[in-house]
């Protein structure tokens, strides 16, 4: 509490990544007709769209799952590699912003809670399990996890290495749901199908178990 009270910009950053992606989803849900007019056929159009998606996701204007859903519906599998690249760029952008805003988080935390230093430092040296299972969770937003990883000081290279495989299952699920839909409203409703809920439920259970196991094991290893 004292950390956030003394870091007003950081506090605003956490509020932003918690609320704005939801607002962005609501806005896109009502203004999606604009996307139907985008012609993404040439290489430069694809590069431009990749950069735009990276900025929207990296700056937390849109959540990853909803972005994948819209990309699948409007542009299909041809854009999927570009979406993955956009996610990687968004990772770098979101992490860099989180690191700038939370630069002294661990220093202040350890000063107030010295007993946590050994536990946290030991685990973030080998963060594979934490990064993978946080990313695979369907309830931990991409933008918030970027801030979390940056606050803990986990190297960006390891976040990309272990985080991308964790993001792929729900990204592919959302992308495929968007492709299979006949309308964008149907695409949004498709994620409520029982089979999709089952998959998301399994991912949630797996992520909870993985995070718990990572934090409670005595000798974390990559």
Coordinates of C-alpha atoms in Angstrom, one line a residue:
X1 CA 0.0 0.0 0.0
X2 CA 2.7 2.5 0.9
X3 CA 4.5 1.7 -2.4
X4 CA 1.5 2.6 -4.5
X5 CA 0.7 5.7 -2.3
X6 CA 4.2 7.0 -3.0
X7 CA 4.2 6.1 -6.7
X8 CA 1.1 7.8 -8.2
X9 CA 2.1 7.2 -11.9
X10 CA 2.8 3.5 -11.1
X11 CA -0.6 3.2 -9.5
X12 CA -2.3 4.8 -12.6
X13 CA -0.4 2.3 -14.7
X14 CA -1.8 -0.7 -12.8
X15 CA -5.3 0.8 -13.0
X16 CA -4.8 1.3 -16.7
X17 CA -3.8 -2.3 -17.4
X18 CA -6.6 -3.6 -15.3
X19 CA -9.5 -1.6 -16.8
X20 CA -8.6 -0.2 -20.2
X21 CA -8.4 -3.6 -22.0
X22 CA -12.0 -4.3 -21.0
X23 CA -13.1 -0.8 -22.2
X24 CA -11.3 -1.5 -25.5
X25 CA -13.2 -4.7 -25.9
X26 CA -16.5 -3.0 -25.3
X27 CA -15.6 -0.3 -27.9
X28 CA -14.5 -2.8 -30.5
X29 CA -17.7 -4.8 -29.9
X30 CA -19.7 -1.7 -31.0
X31 CA -17.4 -0.4 -33.7
X32 CA -16.3 -3.6 -35.4
X33 CA -17.8 -2.6 -38.7
X34 CA -14.8 -0.4 -39.3
X35 CA -12.5 -3.4 -39.5
X36 CA -14.6 -4.9 -42.3
X37 CA -13.3 -2.1 -44.6
X38 CA -9.6 -2.9 -43.9
X39 CA -7.9 -4.5 -46.9
X40 CA -5.0 -6.6 -45.6
X41 CA -3.6 -8.3 -48.7
X42 CA -0.2 -6.8 -49.5
X43 CA 3.0 -7.2 -47.4
X44 CA 3.0 -3.6 -46.3
X45 CA -0.6 -3.8 -45.1
X46 CA 0.2 -6.9 -43.1
X47 CA 3.3 -5.2 -41.6
X48 CA 1.3 -2.2 -40.7
X49 CA -1.5 -4.2 -39.1
X50 CA 1.1 -6.2 -37.2
X51 CA 2.6 -3.0 -35.7
X52 CA -0.9 -1.6 -34.9
X53 CA -1.9 -4.8 -33.1
X54 CA 1.4 -4.8 -31.2
X55 CA 0.8 -1.2 -30.0
X56 CA -2.9 -1.9 -29.1
X57 CA -2.0 -5.0 -27.1
X58 CA 1.3 -3.8 -25.7
X59 CA -0.2 -0.5 -24.5
X60 CA -3.2 -2.5 -23.0
X61 CA -5.9 -1.0 -25.3
X62 CA -7.1 -4.5 -26.2
X63 CA -6.8 -7.9 -24.5
X64 CA -5.0 -10.7 -26.3
X65 CA -7.9 -13.1 -26.5
X66 CA -10.3 -10.7 -27.9
X67 CA -7.7 -9.5 -30.4
X68 CA -7.1 -13.1 -31.5
X69 CA -10.9 -13.6 -31.9
X70 CA -11.2 -10.5 -34.1
X71 CA -8.1 -11.3 -36.1
X72 CA -9.4 -14.8 -36.9
X73 CA -12.8 -13.5 -37.9
X74 CA -11.7 -10.7 -40.1
X75 CA -8.5 -11.9 -41.7
X76 CA -8.2 -15.7 -41.2
X77 CA -5.1 -18.0 -40.8
X78 CA -3.0 -15.9 -43.2
X79 CA -2.7 -13.3 -40.5
X80 CA -1.9 -15.7 -37.6
X81 CA 1.9 -15.5 -38.0
X82 CA 1.6 -11.8 -37.9
X83 CA -0.5 -12.0 -34.8
X84 CA 2.1 -14.0 -33.1
X85 CA 4.8 -11.5 -34.1
X86 CA 2.5 -8.7 -32.8
X87 CA 2.2 -10.5 -29.5
X88 CA 6.0 -10.8 -29.2
X89 CA 6.4 -7.0 -29.9
X90 CA 3.6 -6.3 -27.4
X91 CA 5.5 -8.3 -24.9
X92 CA 8.6 -6.2 -25.3
X93 CA 6.5 -2.9 -25.1
X94 CA 4.4 -3.9 -22.2
X95 CA 7.3 -5.3 -20.2
X96 CA 9.5 -2.2 -20.9
X97 CA 6.7 0.0 -19.7
X98 CA 6.1 -2.1 -16.6
X99 CA 9.8 -2.1 -15.8
X100 CA 10.0 1.7 -16.1
X101 CA 7.0 2.2 -13.8
X102 CA 8.0 -0.5 -11.3
X103 CA 11.8 0.0 -11.3
X104 CA 12.3 0.1 -7.5
X105 CA 9.5 -2.3 -6.5
X106 CA 11.7 -5.1 -5.2
X107 CA 14.0 -2.7 -3.5
X108 CA 11.1 -1.3 -1.5
X109 CA 9.5 -4.7 -0.9
X110 CA 12.7 -6.2 0.5
X111 CA 13.4 -3.2 2.7
X112 CA 10.0 -3.7 4.3
X113 CA 9.9 -7.5 4.1
X114 CA 13.5 -8.9 4.2
X115 CA 12.2 -12.4 4.7
X116 CA 10.8 -12.4 1.2
X117 CA 14.1 -11.6 -0.6
X118 CA 15.5 -15.1 -0.5
X119 CA 12.3 -16.8 -1.5
X120 CA 11.6 -14.4 -4.4
X121 CA 15.2 -14.2 -5.7
X122 CA 15.6 -18.0 -5.6
X123 CA 12.4 -18.5 -7.7
X124 CA 12.9 -15.7 -10.3
X125 CA 16.3 -17.1 -11.2
X126 CA 14.5 -20.1 -12.7
X127 CA 11.1 -18.6 -13.7
X128 CA 10.1 -21.1 -16.4
X129 CA 7.2 -22.5 -14.5
X130 CA 5.9 -19.2 -13.2
X131 CA 6.0 -17.5 -16.6
X132 CA 4.4 -20.5 -18.5
X133 CA 1.6 -21.1 -16.1
X134 CA 0.8 -17.4 -15.7
X135 CA 0.6 -17.0 -19.5
X136 CA -1.6 -20.1 -19.9
X137 CA -4.1 -18.8 -17.4
X138 CA -7.4 -17.6 -19.0
X139 CA -8.0 -15.2 -16.1
X140 CA -4.7 -13.4 -15.8
X141 CA -4.7 -10.6 -18.4
X142 CA -1.6 -10.2 -20.6
X143 CA -1.0 -6.6 -19.6
X144 CA -1.2 -7.3 -15.9
X145 CA 1.2 -10.3 -16.2
X146 CA 3.7 -8.0 -18.1
X147 CA 3.7 -5.6 -15.2
X148 CA 4.0 -8.5 -12.7
X149 CA 7.0 -10.0 -14.5
X150 CA 8.7 -6.6 -14.8
X151 CA 8.1 -5.8 -11.1
X152 CA 9.8 -9.1 -10.2
X153 CA 12.7 -8.4 -12.5
X154 CA 12.3 -11.6 -14.6
X155 CA 14.5 -11.2 -17.8
X156 CA 12.5 -10.4 -20.9
X157 CA 14.2 -13.2 -22.9
X158 CA 12.9 -15.8 -20.5
X159 CA 9.4 -14.2 -20.6
X160 CA 9.3 -14.6 -24.3
X161 CA 10.9 -18.1 -24.3
X162 CA 8.5 -19.6 -21.8
X163 CA 5.6 -17.3 -22.2
X164 CA 4.8 -17.7 -25.8
X165 CA 4.1 -21.4 -25.5
X166 CA 1.8 -20.6 -22.6
X167 CA -0.1 -18.0 -24.7
X168 CA -0.7 -20.2 -27.8
X169 CA -3.5 -22.6 -26.5
X170 CA -6.0 -19.8 -25.7
X171 CA -4.8 -17.7 -28.7
X172 CA -5.4 -20.6 -31.1
X173 CA -8.8 -21.3 -29.5
X174 CA -9.9 -17.7 -29.8
X175 CA -8.5 -17.3 -33.3
X176 CA -10.2 -20.5 -34.5
X177 CA -13.5 -19.5 -32.9
X178 CA -13.4 -16.2 -34.8
X179 CA -12.7 -18.0 -38.1
X180 CA -15.6 -20.4 -37.7
X181 CA -18.2 -17.7 -36.9
X182 CA -20.5 -16.3 -39.5
X183 CA -20.7 -12.9 -37.9
X184 CA -18.6 -11.0 -35.4
X185 CA -21.4 -11.2 -32.8
X186 CA -21.5 -14.9 -33.3
X187 CA -17.7 -15.0 -32.9
X188 CA -18.0 -13.3 -29.5
X189 CA -20.7 -15.7 -28.4
X190 CA -18.7 -18.7 -29.7
X191 CA -16.3 -18.6 -26.7
X192 CA -19.3 -19.4 -24.5
X193 CA -19.8 -22.9 -26.1
X194 CA -19.5 -25.8 -23.6
X195 CA -16.4 -27.3 -25.3
X196 CA -14.6 -23.9 -25.2
X197 CA -15.5 -23.5 -21.5
X198 CA -14.2 -27.0 -20.9
X199 CA -10.8 -26.1 -22.5
X200 CA -10.6 -22.8 -20.7
X201 CA -11.5 -24.6 -17.5
X202 CA -8.7 -27.1 -18.0
X203 CA -6.3 -24.3 -18.7
X204 CA -7.4 -22.5 -15.5
X205 CA -7.0 -25.6 -13.4
X206 CA -3.6 -26.3 -14.9
X207 CA -2.4 -22.7 -14.4
X208 CA -3.5 -22.7 -10.7
X209 CA -1.8 -26.0 -10.1
X210 CA 1.3 -24.9 -11.9
X211 CA 1.7 -21.6 -10.1
X212 CA 1.0 -23.2 -6.7
X213 CA 3.5 -26.0 -7.5
X214 CA 6.2 -23.5 -8.7
X215 CA 5.9 -21.3 -5.6
X216 CA 5.8 -24.2 -3.1
X217 CA 8.6 -26.4 -4.4
X218 CA 11.8 -26.2 -2.4
X219 CA 14.3 -26.1 -5.2
X220 CA 13.0 -24.3 -8.3
X221 CA 14.6 -25.4 -11.6
X222 CA 14.0 -24.3 -15.1

